[in-house]
Amino acid sequence: MIMKTKKFIHALAALTIAATAFTACSSDDDNNNNGQNVPESEAVTSYDDLSFFQNAIVSIDSLGNFLCRHYGQPLYDNDTTQLYIGVETLAQAEEIFRDWVAPTGNVTKTGNDLTYLLTDYDGKMQGSILFTATTSGGKLAEVTPSSPSLLKHFSKVIFLSNSSWPYNSTEGKYRLGDIRELTVDHNVSGYKNVSYNSVCIREKGNGVNAMFVAISPDLYVPKTWTPNDLLYDVAAVPGEEKGLEISKILRKDWNFFVSCFDAAGMGKLNRDEKYWLNKKKTYLFKTNQWCIDLSKGDVDQVDFQWHNPEKHFLVCIDWLDD
């Protein structure tokens, strides 16, 4: 069931607070290099292909619970796990499919069909995703997993010709560059509600969500914070898969979007600047937090014990019912 826009915005945006809660690990270096706050960084060169693909389409939390859908719309009540996307050509379908593939993903093409081999961080096989071209019933391609148990909350994605889409409608009320103020309700003691001026970076299509992005000022995180303070996962702050997609969109018309974020009046869209993503890995004496250079599409993991004030984090909200 698709939620109403206003409720959906607030349901997603309310989760944004979790992104500011980066764990501060205890060690002898709590002052961050004597107050210089200069973290080490390391390029991300390996990905969990299955997680990347799953969350590019339908985001889930750490327990596999549904958070939100980024791509695809169910058209038939008898099987809501089949998601449909409208496209004009098979080439457009392939381009969207490749957005769901991790940067180091192994994709082979035979004729018009593609096979995406899924591996984890250690190179262990997880299965595969098949992109199969077809001309049946207005369909252009179907995307299916090698095993039904691989994916959660959807079973396949079907690329349908826009001319075959019910009502042939792609019209949405939001346009590129539109700015909307979205309020985050922080239901945690010590945090204030925050409004984000968000920029529309992608218009709605058939089965493709309109996408709004905000660049938030860096927020102060108390050192007393622990992961147990928040018991839900993040939907509004993008992970690596969504961050890379945002970067790809912005780079197509960088100067236009720079002016849009300037007009939004919050964080700047700058070249060579890193923006926080919702992914981290905690070790014994440090926590690596993921960040992205939107101007290049480079993802790094940063060893830090406190916020670097030169970094901002992204807030991404997309929905269908506009």
CSV table of C-alpha atoms in Angstrom, one decimal:
chain,number,residue,atom,x,y,z
A,1,MET,CA,0.0,0.0,0.0
A,2,ILE,CA,1.4,3.4,-1.0
A,3,MET,CA,1.2,6.0,1.8
A,4,LYS,CA,0.0,9.5,1.3
A,5,THR,CA,2.7,11.9,0.4
A,6,LYS,CA,2.7,14.0,3.6
A,7,LYS,CA,2.6,11.1,5.9
A,8,PHE,CA,5.3,9.3,3.9
A,9,ILE,CA,7.6,12.3,3.9
A,10,HIS,CA,7.3,12.6,7.7
A,11,ALA,CA,7.6,8.8,8.2
A,12,LEU,CA,10.9,8.8,6.3
A,13,ALA,CA,12.2,12.1,7.5
A,14,ALA,CA,11.6,11.2,11.1
A,15,LEU,CA,14.2,8.5,10.6
A,16,THR,CA,16.9,11.0,9.6
A,17,ILE,CA,18.0,11.6,13.1
A,18,ALA,CA,19.7,8.2,13.2
A,19,ALA,CA,22.2,9.4,10.6
A,20,THR,CA,23.5,12.1,12.9
A,21,ALA,CA,24.1,9.5,15.6
A,22,PHE,CA,27.6,8.3,14.6
A,23,THR,CA,29.1,6.2,17.4
A,24,ALA,CA,32.1,7.8,19.2
A,25,CYS,CA,34.4,4.9,20.2
A,26,SER,CA,36.4,5.2,23.4
A,27,SER,CA,40.2,5.3,23.1
A,28,ASP,CA,43.2,7.4,24.2
A,29,ASP,CA,42.7,9.8,21.2
A,30,ASP,CA,39.3,11.3,22.1
A,31,ASN,CA,40.6,14.7,21.1
A,32,ASN,CA,41.0,13.8,17.4
A,33,ASN,CA,44.7,14.4,16.8
A,34,ASN,CA,44.9,17.1,19.5
A,35,GLY,CA,41.8,18.9,18.3
A,36,GLN,CA,42.9,19.0,14.6
A,37,ASN,CA,40.0,16.7,13.6
A,38,VAL,CA,41.8,15.3,10.6
A,39,PRO,CA,40.5,11.7,10.1
A,40,GLU,CA,42.1,9.1,7.9
A,41,SER,CA,40.2,8.0,4.8
A,42,GLU,CA,40.3,4.9,2.8
A,43,ALA,CA,38.6,4.3,-0.6
A,44,VAL,CA,35.8,1.7,-0.6
A,45,THR,CA,36.8,-0.9,-3.1
A,46,SER,CA,34.5,-3.8,-2.2
A,47,TYR,CA,30.8,-4.1,-1.8
A,48,ASP,CA,28.2,-6.6,-0.7
A,49,ASP,CA,26.4,-7.1,-4.1
A,50,LEU,CA,23.2,-8.6,-2.7
A,51,SER,CA,22.7,-5.8,-0.1
A,52,PHE,CA,23.6,-3.2,-2.7
A,53,PHE,CA,21.0,-4.5,-5.2
A,54,GLN,CA,18.3,-5.1,-2.6
A,55,ASN,CA,18.5,-1.6,-1.1
A,56,ALA,CA,18.7,0.1,-4.4
A,57,ILE,CA,15.1,-1.1,-5.1
A,58,VAL,CA,13.5,-1.8,-1.7
A,59,SER,CA,15.3,-0.6,1.5
A,60,ILE,CA,15.2,-3.0,4.4
A,61,ASP,CA,16.5,-2.7,8.0
A,62,SER,CA,19.1,-4.9,9.6
A,63,LEU,CA,16.4,-7.5,10.5
A,64,GLY,CA,15.0,-7.5,6.9
A,65,ASN,CA,11.9,-5.4,7.7
A,66,PHE,CA,10.5,-3.2,5.0
A,67,LEU,CA,11.5,0.5,5.1
A,68,CYS,CA,10.6,2.0,1.8
A,69,ARG,CA,10.5,1.4,-2.0
A,70,HIS,CA,12.7,3.4,-4.3
A,71,TYR,CA,11.8,1.8,-7.6
A,72,GLY,CA,8.9,-0.1,-9.1
A,73,GLN,CA,5.2,-0.1,-8.5
A,74,PRO,CA,2.9,-3.1,-8.1
A,75,LEU,CA,0.1,-3.0,-10.7
A,76,TYR,CA,-1.9,-6.1,-9.7
A,77,ASP,CA,-3.4,-6.8,-6.4
A,78,ASN,CA,-3.0,-10.6,-6.7
A,79,ASP,CA,0.9,-10.2,-6.6
A,80,THR,CA,2.2,-7.1,-5.1
A,81,THR,CA,5.8,-8.5,-5.0
A,82,GLN,CA,6.0,-7.9,-8.8
A,83,LEU,CA,7.2,-4.4,-9.4
A,84,TYR,CA,6.8,-2.5,-12.7
A,85,ILE,CA,8.8,0.3,-14.2
A,86,GLY,CA,7.8,2.1,-17.4
A,87,VAL,CA,10.5,2.9,-20.0
A,88,GLU,CA,10.6,3.9,-23.6
A,89,THR,CA,13.3,1.5,-24.8
A,90,LEU,CA,15.2,-1.6,-23.8
A,91,ALA,CA,18.4,0.5,-23.6
A,92,GLN,CA,16.7,2.7,-20.9
A,93,ALA,CA,15.7,-0.4,-19.0
A,94,GLU,CA,19.3,-1.6,-19.1
A,95,GLU,CA,20.6,1.8,-17.9
A,96,ILE,CA,18.3,1.7,-14.9
A,97,PHE,CA,19.3,-1.9,-14.1
A,98,ARG,CA,23.0,-1.0,-14.1
A,99,ASP,CA,22.3,1.7,-11.5
A,100,TRP,CA,21.4,-1.2,-9.2
A,101,VAL,CA,24.8,-2.8,-9.7
A,102,ALA,CA,27.7,-2.1,-7.3
A,103,PRO,CA,30.7,-0.3,-8.8
A,104,THR,CA,32.8,-3.5,-8.7
A,105,GLY,CA,29.9,-5.7,-9.8
A,106,ASN,CA,30.5,-8.5,-12.2
A,107,VAL,CA,28.0,-8.1,-15.1
A,108,THR,CA,28.2,-10.1,-18.3
A,109,LYS,CA,26.0,-9.5,-21.4
A,110,THR,CA,24.9,-12.1,-23.9
A,111,GLY,CA,22.8,-10.6,-26.7
A,112,ASN,CA,20.3,-8.4,-24.9
A,113,ASP,CA,20.4,-10.3,-21.6
A,114,LEU,CA,22.6,-9.6,-18.6
A,115,THR,CA,23.8,-11.6,-15.7
A,116,TYR,CA,24.9,-9.9,-12.5
A,117,LEU,CA,27.0,-12.3,-10.3
A,118,LEU,CA,26.6,-11.4,-6.6
A,119,THR,CA,29.5,-11.7,-4.2
A,120,ASP,CA,30.0,-10.5,-0.7
A,121,TYR,CA,32.9,-8.5,0.7
A,122,ASP,CA,35.1,-11.6,0.8
A,123,GLY,CA,34.3,-12.6,-2.8
A,124,LYS,CA,31.9,-15.5,-1.7
A,125,MET,CA,29.2,-16.2,-4.2
A,126,GLN,CA,25.7,-15.2,-3.2
A,127,GLY,CA,23.7,-16.0,-6.3
A,128,SER,CA,22.9,-14.0,-9.4
A,129,ILE,CA,20.4,-11.5,-10.9
A,130,LEU,CA,19.2,-12.0,-14.4
A,131,PHE,CA,18.1,-9.3,-16.8
A,132,THR,CA,16.1,-11.0,-19.5
A,133,ALA,CA,14.8,-9.1,-22.6
A,134,THR,CA,11.3,-10.0,-23.7
A,135,THR,CA,8.6,-8.8,-26.1
A,136,SER,CA,5.6,-10.4,-24.3
A,137,GLY,CA,2.6,-8.3,-23.4
A,138,GLY,CA,4.2,-4.9,-23.6
A,139,LYS,CA,7.1,-6.0,-21.5
A,140,LEU,CA,10.7,-5.1,-22.5
A,141,ALA,CA,12.6,-6.9,-19.8
A,142,GLU,CA,12.3,-8.9,-16.6
A,143,VAL,CA,14.7,-8.9,-13.7
A,144,THR,CA,14.7,-12.0,-11.5
A,145,PRO,CA,17.0,-13.5,-8.9
A,146,SER,CA,18.6,-17.0,-9.3
A,147,SER,CA,16.8,-18.0,-6.1
A,148,PRO,CA,13.4,-16.6,-4.8
A,149,SER,CA,14.8,-16.3,-1.3
A,150,LEU,CA,17.6,-13.9,-2.3
A,151,LEU,CA,15.4,-10.8,-2.3
A,152,LYS,CA,13.0,-9.4,0.4
A,153,HIS,CA,9.7,-7.7,-0.2
A,154,PHE,CA,9.8,-8.1,-4.0
A,155,SER,CA,10.2,-11.1,-6.3
A,156,LYS,CA,10.9,-9.5,-9.7
A,157,VAL,CA,11.0,-6.2,-11.6
A,158,ILE,CA,9.3,-5.9,-14.9
A,159,PHE,CA,10.2,-3.2,-17.4
A,160,LEU,CA,7.0,-2.3,-19.2
A,161,SER,CA,6.7,-0.1,-22.3
A,162,ASN,CA,5.3,3.3,-21.3
A,163,SER,CA,2.7,3.0,-24.1
A,164,SER,CA,1.4,-0.1,-22.2
A,165,TRP,CA,1.4,1.5,-18.8
A,166,PRO,CA,-2.1,1.9,-17.3
A,167,TYR,CA,-3.4,5.4,-18.3
A,168,ASN,CA,-0.1,6.0,-19.9
A,169,SER,CA,0.6,8.6,-17.2
A,170,THR,CA,4.0,9.9,-16.1
A,171,GLU,CA,2.8,13.3,-15.0
A,172,GLY,CA,3.9,14.4,-11.6
A,173,LYS,CA,3.5,17.8,-9.9
A,174,TYR,CA,7.2,18.2,-9.0
A,175,ARG,CA,9.8,19.5,-11.4
A,176,LEU,CA,13.6,19.4,-11.4
A,177,GLY,CA,14.9,22.1,-9.1
A,178,ASP,CA,11.7,22.4,-7.1
A,179,ILE,CA,12.5,23.1,-3.4
A,180,ARG,CA,10.3,21.8,-0.6
A,181,GLU,CA,10.7,22.3,3.1
A,182,LEU,CA,10.6,18.9,5.0
A,183,THR,CA,10.5,18.9,8.7
A,184,VAL,CA,12.2,16.1,10.7
A,185,ASP,CA,10.5,15.3,14.0
A,186,HIS,CA,13.2,14.2,16.4
A,187,ASN,CA,11.4,12.1,19.0
A,188,VAL,CA,14.6,11.7,21.1
A,189,SER,CA,15.4,13.7,24.2
A,190,GLY,CA,17.9,16.4,23.6
A,191,TYR,CA,17.3,16.8,19.8
A,192,LYS,CA,15.3,19.6,18.2
A,193,ASN,CA,13.1,19.4,15.2
A,194,VAL,CA,14.9,20.3,12.0
A,195,SER,CA,13.6,21.5,8.7
A,196,TYR,CA,15.4,20.6,5.5
A,197,ASN,CA,15.1,22.5,2.2
A,198,SER,CA,15.1,19.7,-0.2
A,199,VAL,CA,15.8,19.9,-4.0
A,200,CYS,CA,14.0,17.8,-6.6
A,201,ILE,CA,16.8,16.1,-8.5
A,202,ARG,CA,14.6,13.6,-10.4
A,203,GLU,CA,11.0,13.9,-11.6
A,204,LYS,CA,8.5,11.1,-11.3
A,205,GLY,CA,8.2,8.5,-14.0
A,206,ASN,CA,6.1,5.3,-14.3
A,207,GLY,CA,7.3,3.3,-11.4
A,208,VAL,CA,10.2,5.6,-10.8
A,209,ASN,CA,10.0,7.8,-7.7
A,210,ALA,CA,10.4,11.5,-7.6
A,211,MET,CA,13.6,12.2,-5.6
A,212,PHE,CA,14.3,15.0,-3.3
A,213,VAL,CA,17.7,15.6,-1.7
A,214,ALA,CA,18.8,17.9,1.1
A,215,ILE,CA,22.4,18.7,2.2
A,216,SER,CA,22.2,19.2,5.9
A,217,PRO,CA,24.5,21.2,8.1
A,218,ASP,CA,26.6,19.0,10.3
A,219,LEU,CA,24.8,18.3,13.6
A,220,TYR,CA,26.4,18.0,17.0
A,221,VAL,CA,26.3,14.5,18.5
A,222,PRO,CA,26.7,14.1,22.3
A,223,LYS,CA,29.6,11.8,23.3
A,224,THR,CA,27.1,10.1,25.6
A,225,TRP,CA,25.2,8.7,22.7
A,226,THR,CA,25.1,4.9,22.3
A,227,PRO,CA,23.5,2.8,19.6
A,228,ASN,CA,20.9,1.6,22.1
A,229,ASP,CA,19.4,5.2,22.2
A,230,LEU,CA,17.8,4.6,18.8
A,231,LEU,CA,15.9,1.4,18.0
A,232,TYR,CA,15.1,1.9,14.4
A,233,ASP,CA,16.9,1.9,11.1
A,234,VAL,CA,17.5,4.8,8.7
A,235,ALA,CA,15.5,5.3,5.6
A,236,ALA,CA,15.9,9.0,4.7
A,237,VAL,CA,19.7,9.1,4.9
A,238,PRO,CA,21.1,7.3,1.8
A,239,GLY,CA,23.4,4.4,1.9
A,240,GLU,CA,26.2,3.7,-0.6
A,241,GLU,CA,23.9,2.5,-3.3
A,242,LYS,CA,21.6,5.6,-3.1
A,243,GLY,CA,24.5,8.0,-2.6
A,244,LEU,CA,26.1,6.7,-5.9
A,245,GLU,CA,22.8,7.1,-7.7
A,246,ILE,CA,22.5,10.7,-6.4
A,247,SER,CA,26.0,11.5,-7.5
A,248,LYS,CA,25.3,10.1,-11.0
A,249,ILE,CA,22.2,12.3,-11.4
A,250,LEU,CA,23.9,15.4,-10.1
A,251,ARG,CA,27.0,15.0,-12.3
A,252,LYS,CA,24.7,15.1,-15.4
A,253,ASP,CA,23.9,18.8,-14.8
A,254,TRP,CA,26.3,19.8,-12.0
A,255,ASN,CA,26.2,23.6,-12.3
A,256,PHE,CA,22.3,23.6,-12.5
A,257,PHE,CA,22.1,21.6,-9.2
A,258,VAL,CA,24.8,23.7,-7.6
A,259,SER,CA,22.5,26.7,-8.1
A,260,CYS,CA,19.5,24.8,-6.8
A,261,PHE,CA,21.2,23.9,-3.6
A,262,ASP,CA,22.4,27.5,-3.3
A,263,ALA,CA,18.8,28.6,-3.6
A,264,ALA,CA,17.7,26.0,-0.9
A,265,GLY,CA,20.0,27.9,1.5
A,266,MET,CA,21.4,25.0,3.4
A,267,GLY,CA,24.5,23.0,2.7
A,268,LYS,CA,26.5,23.7,-0.4
A,269,LEU,CA,27.0,21.3,-3.3
A,270,ASN,CA,30.8,21.5,-3.7
A,271,ARG,CA,33.3,19.7,-5.8
A,272,ASP,CA,35.8,17.5,-3.9
A,273,GLU,CA,33.7,17.7,-0.7
A,274,LYS,CA,32.7,14.6,1.2
A,275,TYR,CA,29.2,14.0,2.4
A,276,TRP,CA,28.2,11.5,5.1
A,277,LEU,CA,26.3,8.3,4.1
A,278,ASN,CA,24.4,5.9,6.3
A,279,LYS,CA,26.9,3.1,6.6
A,280,LYS,CA,29.5,2.4,9.2
A,281,LYS,CA,31.7,-0.4,10.6
A,282,THR,CA,32.8,-0.4,14.2
A,283,TYR,CA,36.1,-1.9,15.2
A,284,LEU,CA,37.6,-2.3,18.7
A,285,PHE,CA,39.1,1.2,18.9
A,286,LYS,CA,37.5,3.0,15.9
A,287,THR,CA,34.5,3.4,13.8
A,288,ASN,CA,34.7,3.8,10.0
A,289,GLN,CA,31.9,6.0,8.6
A,290,TRP,CA,31.1,6.0,4.8
A,291,CYS,CA,31.1,9.3,2.9
A,292,ILE,CA,30.9,10.2,-0.8
A,293,ASP,CA,32.4,12.8,-3.1
A,294,LEU,CA,29.3,13.7,-5.2
A,295,SER,CA,31.4,15.4,-7.9
A,296,LYS,CA,33.3,12.2,-8.7
A,297,GLY,CA,31.2,9.3,-7.3
A,298,ASP,CA,34.0,8.2,-5.0
A,299,VAL,CA,33.1,6.5,-1.8
A,300,ASP,CA,35.4,6.5,1.2
A,301,GLN,CA,35.4,5.1,4.7
A,302,VAL,CA,36.6,7.6,7.3
A,303,ASP,CA,38.3,6.7,10.6
A,304,PHE,CA,37.0,9.2,13.1
A,305,GLN,CA,35.9,9.6,16.7
A,306,TRP,CA,34.1,12.8,16.2
A,307,HIS,CA,32.3,14.7,13.5
A,308,ASN,CA,34.5,16.5,10.9
A,309,PRO,CA,32.9,19.9,10.8
A,310,GLU,CA,33.7,20.2,7.1
A,311,LYS,CA,31.4,17.4,6.2
A,312,HIS,CA,27.6,17.5,5.8
A,313,PHE,CA,25.2,14.6,5.5
A,314,LEU,CA,22.7,13.8,2.8
A,315,VAL,CA,18.9,13.4,3.3
A,316,CYS,CA,17.2,11.6,0.5
A,317,ILE,CA,13.4,11.2,0.3
A,318,ASP,CA,11.6,9.7,-2.7
A,319,TRP,CA,8.0,8.6,-3.0
A,320,LEU,CA,5.5,7.7,-5.7
A,321,ASP,CA,2.2,9.3,-4.7
A,322,ASP,CA,2.8,12.9,-5.6
